[in-house]
Short mmCIF file of C-alpha atoms in Angstrom, two decimals:
data_model
loop_
_atom_site.label_atom_id
_atom_site.label_comp_id
_atom_site.label_asym_id
_atom_site.label_seq_id
_atom_site.Cartn_x
_atom_site.Cartn_y
_atom_site.Cartn_z
CA MET B 1 23.36 131.05 117.78
CA ALA B 2 24.59 133.75 115.38
CA ALA B 3 27.89 131.97 114.60
CA PRO B 4 26.40 128.86 112.91
CA ALA B 5 24.11 131.08 110.82
CA GLU B 6 27.15 132.87 109.39
CA SER B 7 28.90 129.56 108.55
CA THR B 8 25.83 128.28 106.71
CA SER B 9 25.68 131.48 104.66
CA LYS B 10 29.35 131.08 103.57
CA THR B 11 29.07 127.47 102.34
CA PRO B 12 27.04 128.13 99.12
CA THR B 13 29.45 130.87 98.00
CA ASN B 14 32.41 128.45 98.37
CA LYS B 15 30.61 125.88 96.21
CA LYS B 16 30.09 128.49 93.49
CA LEU B 17 33.81 129.34 93.51
CA LYS B 18 34.74 125.67 93.16
CA LYS B 19 32.36 125.27 90.22
CA SER B 20 33.83 128.29 88.48
CA LYS B 21 37.36 126.88 88.87
CA ASN B 22 36.31 123.51 87.45
CA THR B 23 34.95 125.11 84.27
CA ASP B 24 37.18 124.64 81.22
CA GLU B 25 39.43 127.57 80.47
CA THR B 26 39.21 126.71 76.77
CA GLU B 27 35.52 127.77 76.77
CA LEU B 28 36.52 131.18 78.10
CA LEU B 29 39.39 131.60 75.64
CA THR B 30 37.58 130.48 72.46
CA VAL B 31 35.79 133.15 70.45
CA PRO B 32 32.22 132.28 69.37
CA ASP B 33 31.75 131.55 65.66
CA GLY B 34 30.70 134.53 63.58
CA TRP B 35 31.62 137.10 66.26
CA LYS B 36 33.50 140.19 65.09
CA GLU B 37 34.83 143.13 67.00
CA PRO B 38 32.83 146.29 66.24
CA LYS B 39 34.59 148.92 64.15
CA PHE B 40 36.16 151.94 65.79
CA THR B 41 34.12 154.96 64.68
CA PRO B 42 34.57 158.77 65.20
CA GLU B 43 31.80 158.61 67.83
CA ASP B 44 34.10 156.46 70.03
CA ASN B 45 36.74 159.24 70.10
CA PRO B 46 35.05 162.58 69.21
CA LYS B 47 37.83 164.83 70.60
CA GLY B 48 40.63 163.21 68.54
CA LEU B 49 44.28 162.85 69.54
CA LEU B 50 46.26 165.21 71.77
CA GLU B 51 49.60 165.15 69.90
CA GLU B 52 50.89 164.33 66.44
CA SER B 53 52.71 161.01 65.85
CA SER B 54 54.84 160.13 62.84
CA PHE B 55 56.85 157.17 61.52
CA ALA B 56 59.38 157.03 58.70
CA THR B 57 61.11 154.18 56.87
CA LEU B 58 63.73 153.95 54.12
CA PHE B 59 63.25 152.01 50.89
CA PRO B 60 65.78 150.58 48.38
CA LYS B 61 66.55 152.27 45.07
CA TYR B 62 64.86 149.58 42.93
CA ARG B 63 61.47 150.30 44.63
CA GLU B 64 61.52 153.97 43.69
CA ALA B 65 59.73 153.61 40.32
CA TYR B 66 56.95 151.39 41.74
CA LEU B 67 56.35 153.61 44.80
CA LYS B 68 56.22 156.71 42.63
CA GLU B 69 53.56 155.05 40.48
CA CYS B 70 51.33 153.75 43.30
CA TRP B 71 51.79 156.62 45.80
CA PRO B 72 48.48 158.37 44.91
CA LEU B 73 46.67 155.12 45.82
CA VAL B 74 48.56 154.97 49.15
CA GLN B 75 47.55 158.55 49.98
CA LYS B 76 43.94 157.79 49.06
CA ALA B 77 43.86 154.66 51.30
CA LEU B 78 45.41 156.50 54.27
CA GLY B 79 43.20 159.52 53.69
CA GLY B 80 40.20 157.40 54.79
CA VAL B 81 41.65 157.27 58.32
CA PHE B 82 42.92 160.90 58.17
CA ILE B 83 46.65 160.14 57.99
CA ASN B 84 49.11 162.08 55.82
CA ALA B 85 51.74 160.21 53.78
CA THR B 86 54.79 161.82 52.15
CA LEU B 87 57.32 160.26 49.74
CA ASP B 88 60.84 161.70 49.68
CA LEU B 89 62.67 160.44 46.58
CA ILE B 90 65.84 162.43 47.29
CA GLU B 91 66.35 160.94 50.75
CA GLY B 92 64.67 157.61 49.79
CA SER B 93 62.16 157.53 52.65
CA MET B 94 58.41 157.30 53.33
CA THR B 95 56.76 159.15 56.23
CA VAL B 96 53.28 158.85 57.76
CA ASN B 97 51.86 161.20 60.43
CA THR B 98 48.55 161.83 62.17
CA THR B 99 46.36 164.94 61.72
CA LYS B 100 43.83 166.80 63.85
CA LYS B 101 41.02 164.79 62.29
CA THR B 102 42.57 161.39 63.15
CA PHE B 103 40.26 159.62 65.59
CA ASP B 104 41.68 156.07 65.69
CA PRO B 105 44.94 155.95 67.72
CA TYR B 106 45.91 152.55 66.29
CA SER B 107 45.62 153.67 62.66
CA ILE B 108 49.09 155.27 62.73
CA LEU B 109 50.63 151.89 63.63
CA ARG B 110 48.80 150.27 60.73
CA ALA B 111 50.09 153.03 58.44
CA ARG B 112 53.62 152.36 59.72
CA ASP B 113 53.24 148.65 58.86
CA LEU B 114 51.91 149.61 55.40
CA ILE B 115 55.02 151.60 54.45
CA LYS B 116 57.25 148.85 55.90
CA LEU B 117 55.60 146.25 53.68
CA LEU B 118 55.85 148.50 50.62
CA ALA B 119 59.59 148.92 51.31
CA ARG B 120 59.99 145.10 51.46
CA SER B 121 58.63 144.59 47.88
CA VAL B 122 55.06 143.67 48.90
CA PRO B 123 52.65 144.88 46.17
CA PHE B 124 50.19 147.64 47.11
CA GLU B 125 47.13 145.40 46.49
CA GLN B 126 48.28 143.10 49.32
CA ALA B 127 49.88 145.70 51.61
CA VAL B 128 46.70 147.84 51.80
CA ARG B 129 44.92 144.93 53.56
CA ILE B 130 46.90 145.81 56.73
CA LEU B 131 44.44 148.68 57.33
CA GLU B 132 41.70 146.12 58.09
CA ASP B 133 41.01 145.28 61.75
CA ASP B 134 41.58 141.49 61.60
CA MET B 135 44.87 141.78 59.70
CA ALA B 136 48.45 141.93 61.02
CA CYS B 137 51.92 141.68 59.54
CA ASP B 138 55.25 140.14 60.51
CA ILE B 139 58.65 140.85 58.93
CA ILE B 140 61.00 137.95 59.74
CA LYS B 141 64.74 138.63 59.43
CA ILE B 142 66.54 135.53 58.12
CA GLY B 143 69.85 137.07 56.97
CA THR B 144 71.76 136.39 60.18
CA LEU B 145 70.43 132.86 60.86
CA VAL B 146 72.88 131.09 58.51
CA ARG B 147 76.55 132.08 58.23
CA ASN B 148 77.44 130.41 54.94
CA ARG B 149 76.00 132.40 52.01
CA GLU B 150 75.58 129.42 49.66
CA ARG B 151 73.78 127.42 52.37
CA PHE B 152 71.55 130.43 53.10
CA VAL B 153 70.53 130.74 49.42
CA LYS B 154 69.74 126.98 49.23
CA ARG B 155 67.54 127.07 52.34
CA ARG B 156 65.76 130.22 51.19
CA GLN B 157 65.04 128.55 47.84
CA ARG B 158 63.79 125.47 49.71
CA LEU B 159 61.23 127.71 51.45
CA ILE B 160 59.98 128.99 48.06
CA GLY B 161 59.97 125.51 46.49
CA PRO B 162 59.89 124.51 42.80
CA LYS B 163 57.93 127.19 40.91
CA GLY B 164 56.78 128.62 44.28
CA SER B 165 54.73 125.51 45.16
CA THR B 166 55.90 125.27 48.82
CA LEU B 167 55.18 128.96 49.44
CA LYS B 168 51.74 128.62 47.82
CA ALA B 169 50.88 125.62 50.04
CA LEU B 170 51.96 127.60 53.12
CA GLU B 171 49.78 130.54 52.08
CA LEU B 172 46.72 128.31 51.60
CA LEU B 173 47.14 126.57 54.98
CA THR B 174 47.79 129.75 57.03
CA ASN B 175 45.54 132.20 55.09
CA CYS B 176 48.51 134.57 54.90
CA TYR B 177 50.34 136.32 52.09
CA VAL B 178 54.07 135.48 52.25
CA MET B 179 56.79 137.37 50.35
CA VAL B 180 60.43 136.23 50.39
CA GLN B 181 62.71 139.12 49.46
CA GLY B 182 66.45 139.36 50.14
CA ASN B 183 67.23 138.84 53.82
CA THR B 184 63.61 139.11 55.05
CA VAL B 185 60.31 137.25 54.81
CA SER B 186 57.21 139.45 54.93
CA ALA B 187 53.93 137.85 56.03
CA LEU B 188 50.46 139.42 56.06
CA GLY B 189 47.36 137.77 57.52
CA PRO B 190 45.55 136.78 60.75
CA TYR B 191 47.52 136.42 64.00
CA SER B 192 47.18 132.62 64.20
CA GLY B 193 48.49 132.23 60.65
CA LEU B 194 51.45 134.57 61.25
CA LYS B 195 52.54 132.43 64.20
CA GLU B 196 52.65 129.32 62.01
CA VAL B 197 54.46 131.15 59.19
CA ARG B 198 57.20 132.34 61.56
CA LYS B 199 57.68 128.79 62.91
CA VAL B 200 57.96 127.29 59.40
CA VAL B 201 60.41 129.98 58.21
CA LEU B 202 62.70 129.65 61.25
CA ASP B 203 62.65 125.83 61.08
CA THR B 204 63.55 125.95 57.38
CA MET B 205 66.57 128.12 58.13
CA LYS B 206 67.54 125.57 60.82
CA ASN B 207 67.72 122.87 58.09
CA ILE B 208 64.26 121.36 58.78
CA HIS B 209 62.40 120.86 55.49
CA PRO B 210 59.14 122.87 55.26
CA ILE B 211 57.21 119.83 54.00
CA TYR B 212 57.18 118.38 57.55
CA ASN B 213 55.55 121.51 58.99
CA ILE B 214 53.12 121.71 56.05
CA LYS B 215 52.05 118.12 56.74
CA THR B 216 51.33 118.91 60.41
CA LEU B 217 49.37 122.03 59.39
CA MET B 218 47.22 119.93 57.06
CA ILE B 219 46.43 117.48 59.88
CA LYS B 220 45.64 120.35 62.28
CA ARG B 221 43.29 121.87 59.72
CA GLU B 222 41.33 118.61 59.43
CA LEU B 223 41.20 118.18 63.22
CA ALA B 224 39.97 121.76 63.72
CA SER B 225 37.00 121.11 61.43
CA ASP B 226 35.80 118.30 63.75
CA PRO B 227 33.84 119.86 66.69
CA GLU B 228 34.40 116.79 68.95
CA LEU B 229 38.21 116.85 68.61
CA ARG B 230 38.50 120.63 68.90
CA THR B 231 38.73 120.55 72.71
CA GLN B 232 40.93 117.40 72.90
CA SER B 233 44.70 117.03 72.71
CA TRP B 234 46.03 116.48 69.17
CA GLU B 235 49.41 114.98 70.09
CA ARG B 236 48.34 111.43 69.19
CA PHE B 237 47.36 112.52 65.65
CA LEU B 238 50.38 114.69 64.84
CA PRO B 239 53.40 112.96 63.26
CA ASN B 240 56.74 112.80 65.08
CA PHE B 241 59.55 113.32 62.61
CA ARG B 242 62.88 112.12 63.89
CA HIS B 243 66.23 113.35 62.68
CA LYS B 244 68.16 110.81 60.64
CA SER B 245 71.37 109.74 62.33
CA LEU B 246 74.09 110.89 60.00
CA SER B 247 76.88 108.44 59.14
CA LYS B 248 80.00 108.78 61.21
CA ARG B 249 82.97 110.64 59.83
CA LYS B 250 85.40 108.46 57.92
CA GLN B 251 88.42 107.62 60.01
CA PRO B 252 91.86 108.16 58.46
CA LYS B 253 93.99 105.14 57.60
CA LYS B 254 97.04 106.42 59.46
CA LYS B 255 96.19 107.73 62.89
CA THR B 256 98.77 109.92 64.57
CA VAL B 257 98.83 109.18 68.27
CA LYS B 258 99.82 112.21 70.29
CA LYS B 259 102.56 111.61 72.80
CA GLU B 260 102.09 112.47 76.43
CA TYR B 261 103.17 115.96 77.29
CA THR B 262 106.41 116.21 79.32
CA PRO B 263 107.95 119.46 80.49
CA PHE B 264 111.48 118.09 79.92
CA PRO B 265 113.14 118.38 76.50
CA PRO B 266 113.85 115.21 74.48
CA PRO B 267 117.30 113.57 74.90
CA GLN B 268 120.00 114.85 72.56
CA PRO B 269 120.60 112.46 69.60
CA GLU B 270 124.00 110.75 69.38
CA SER B 271 126.51 112.28 67.02
CA LYS B 272 128.57 110.38 64.42
CA ILE B 273 131.66 110.42 66.67
CA ASP B 274 129.65 109.01 69.61
CA LYS B 275 128.42 106.13 67.44
CA GLU B 276 131.98 105.40 66.23
CA LEU B 277 133.25 105.44 69.81
CA ALA B 278 130.55 102.96 70.86
CA THR B 279 131.41 100.51 68.02
CA GLY B 280 135.18 101.06 68.27
CA GLU B 281 135.57 102.35 64.70
CA PHE B 282 136.92 105.64 65.97
CA PHE B 283 140.24 104.05 66.98
CA LEU B 284 140.80 102.27 63.63
CA ARG B 285 143.10 103.58 60.96
CA GLU B 286 141.82 105.17 57.76
CA SER B 287 142.95 102.22 55.64
CA GLU B 288 141.06 99.80 57.89
CA LYS B 289 137.98 101.99 57.75
CA ARG B 290 138.08 102.01 53.94
CA ARG B 291 138.51 98.23 53.91
CA GLN B 292 135.41 97.80 56.14
CA LYS B 293 133.36 100.09 53.92
CA MET B 294 134.44 98.20 50.79
CA ASN B 295 133.52 94.89 52.43
CA GLN B 296 130.04 96.22 53.28
CA ILE B 297 129.55 97.47 49.72
CA LYS B 298 130.68 94.13 48.26
CA ALA B 299 128.31 92.22 50.58
CA LYS B 300 125.37 94.39 49.45
CA GLN B 301 126.33 93.90 45.79
CA ALA B 302 126.52 90.12 46.25
CA GLU B 303 122.99 90.07 47.80
CA ALA B 304 121.56 92.18 44.99
CA LEU B 305 123.23 89.94 42.35
CA SER B 306 121.89 86.73 43.92
CA LYS B 307 118.35 88.19 44.01
CA ARG B 308 118.61 89.22 40.36
CA GLN B 309 119.78 85.74 39.31
CA GLU B 310 116.92 84.11 41.21
CA GLN B 311 114.38 86.28 39.37
CA ARG B 312 115.99 85.36 36.00
CA GLN B 313 115.96 81.65 36.84
CA LYS B 314 112.24 81.75 37.64
CA ALA B 315 111.44 82.20 33.93
CA PHE B 316 113.23 78.87 33.09
CA ILE B 317 111.56 76.76 35.77
CA PRO B 318 108.69 74.80 34.12
CA PRO B 319 105.32 74.96 35.83
CA LYS B 320 103.94 71.85 37.47
CA GLU B 321 101.57 70.05 35.10
CA LYS B 322 98.53 68.24 36.33
CA PRO B 323 98.25 64.56 35.28
CA ALA B 324 95.85 64.30 32.33
CA VAL B 325 93.52 61.47 33.34
CA LYS B 326 90.27 61.13 31.46
CA LYS B 327 87.39 60.14 33.58
CA SER B 328 85.65 57.07 32.14
CA LYS B 329 81.94 57.60 31.98
CA PRO B 330 79.82 54.71 33.24
CA ALA B 331 78.20 52.72 30.44
CA THR B 332 74.51 53.49 30.37
CA ALA B 333 71.72 51.91 28.36
CA GLU B 334 71.75 54.83 25.90
CA ASN B 335 75.57 54.72 25.35
CA LYS B 336 75.68 50.93 24.63
CA ILE B 337 76.48 50.08 20.94
CA ASP B 338 73.86 48.10 19.01
CA ILE B 339 76.02 45.66 16.89
CA GLN B 340 73.08 44.17 14.98
CA ALA B 341 71.99 47.61 13.71
CA ILE B 342 75.56 48.37 12.50
CA LYS B 343 75.68 45.06 10.51
CA GLU B 344 72.43 45.89 8.70
CA LYS B 345 73.77 49.36 7.76
CA VAL B 346 76.96 47.80 6.29
CA LYS B 347 74.90 45.34 4.14
CA LYS B 348 72.79 48.17 2.69
CA ALA B 349 75.93 50.17 1.86
CA LYS B 350 77.45 47.18 -0.04
CA SER B 351 74.29 46.64 -2.10
CA LYS B 352 74.31 50.35 -3.18
CA LYS B 353 77.62 50.22 -5.14
CA LEU B 354 78.57 52.67 -7.90
CA GLY B 355 77.19 51.63 -11.36
CA ALA B 356 75.08 48.80 -9.98
CA PRO B 357 71.53 48.47 -11.35
CA PRO B 358 68.75 49.66 -9.08
CA VAL B 359 66.79 47.10 -7.13
CA ASN B 360 63.41 48.04 -8.77
CA PRO B 361 64.20 49.32 -12.33
CA VAL B 362 61.56 51.59 -13.89
CA MET B 363 60.42 50.53 -17.43
CA PRO B 364 60.52 53.24 -20.10
CA SER B 365 57.02 54.34 -21.17
CA ALA B 366 55.72 54.75 -24.77
CA LYS B 367 55.67 58.53 -24.53
CA ASP B 368 59.40 58.63 -23.75
CA GLY B 369 60.11 56.52 -26.89
CA LYS B 370 58.21 58.95 -29.09
CA ARG B 371 60.11 61.97 -27.67
CA LYS B 372 63.48 60.27 -28.50
CA LYS B 373 62.41 59.67 -32.09
CA VAL B 374 61.39 63.32 -32.51
CA LYS B 375 64.78 64.47 -31.24
CA SER B 376 66.62 62.18 -33.63
#
């Protein structure tokens, strides 16, 4: 009787395990809205660190003046977490190290990232944000991704965009600060944004225009704002950009067909004597040989002369003329001559002869007579 009691006690625990497996993993992975990790305080590590840690990095010559100017601000920012910072202008290096008062073990890694960003031309106002808990940085090396220098410069400029518009759009979508300098791209921001920035930068260097990735980021941003679509798959909404099939390479007009490889050497060409022996010219006398050559030359001259005369005669051959036949138009009602109208026109012309009196003479008025008398 004890055995069935044990089996009944195991069944509810199995059901609980099945329910826990069926629960969405996304609910466990997502962080609740408004939740922040509590700050690391001296009370969390009252005894401090056991040993001293230090990191150093070199900086280029053109950053020397700026670093010298802003170094007091760097020391002040790192002094809040009890980390020493030294600037060596002779060697051209920056060093950060922990002290006995340092309580946060991760602060030295943040200080290391700070001096790395300062060496890569990131301004101090942006680089100091790395000391915050929710901030991270990523320095992407792009110098070795493209072999051709001119192509590399074009693609790097494509990432920046006209007047920095592409870079600004990327910063707004990822909430990161991006700095393109030389052979590296420095990014500073949240972890999710840094992941997107790295993808866009690497795709741009692989000849994929950044506008495609920016468009997908804009769609993702709109989908993330919708609470219903947050847990669903976004593949149906995201655009699929296909590569354009490039036109085939132009084929040359004259193609050289390679002959099949044979280990044997080609046959030896026939010499002049062999050719003469084959035709029988070798056994002829010199006078006969000269006569044959002269006959060949005369035959060639006769052909050339005949061709020249034919070309001259072409100029005197009249071209074939086409017979000039005028097409008679069919007599229509409009084209028919009106004989009666022509007769009337002829009569009017005869009546209007030169010097003939007008048909309706105008009588001179009394006023005209008076004017003539005055003139006389």
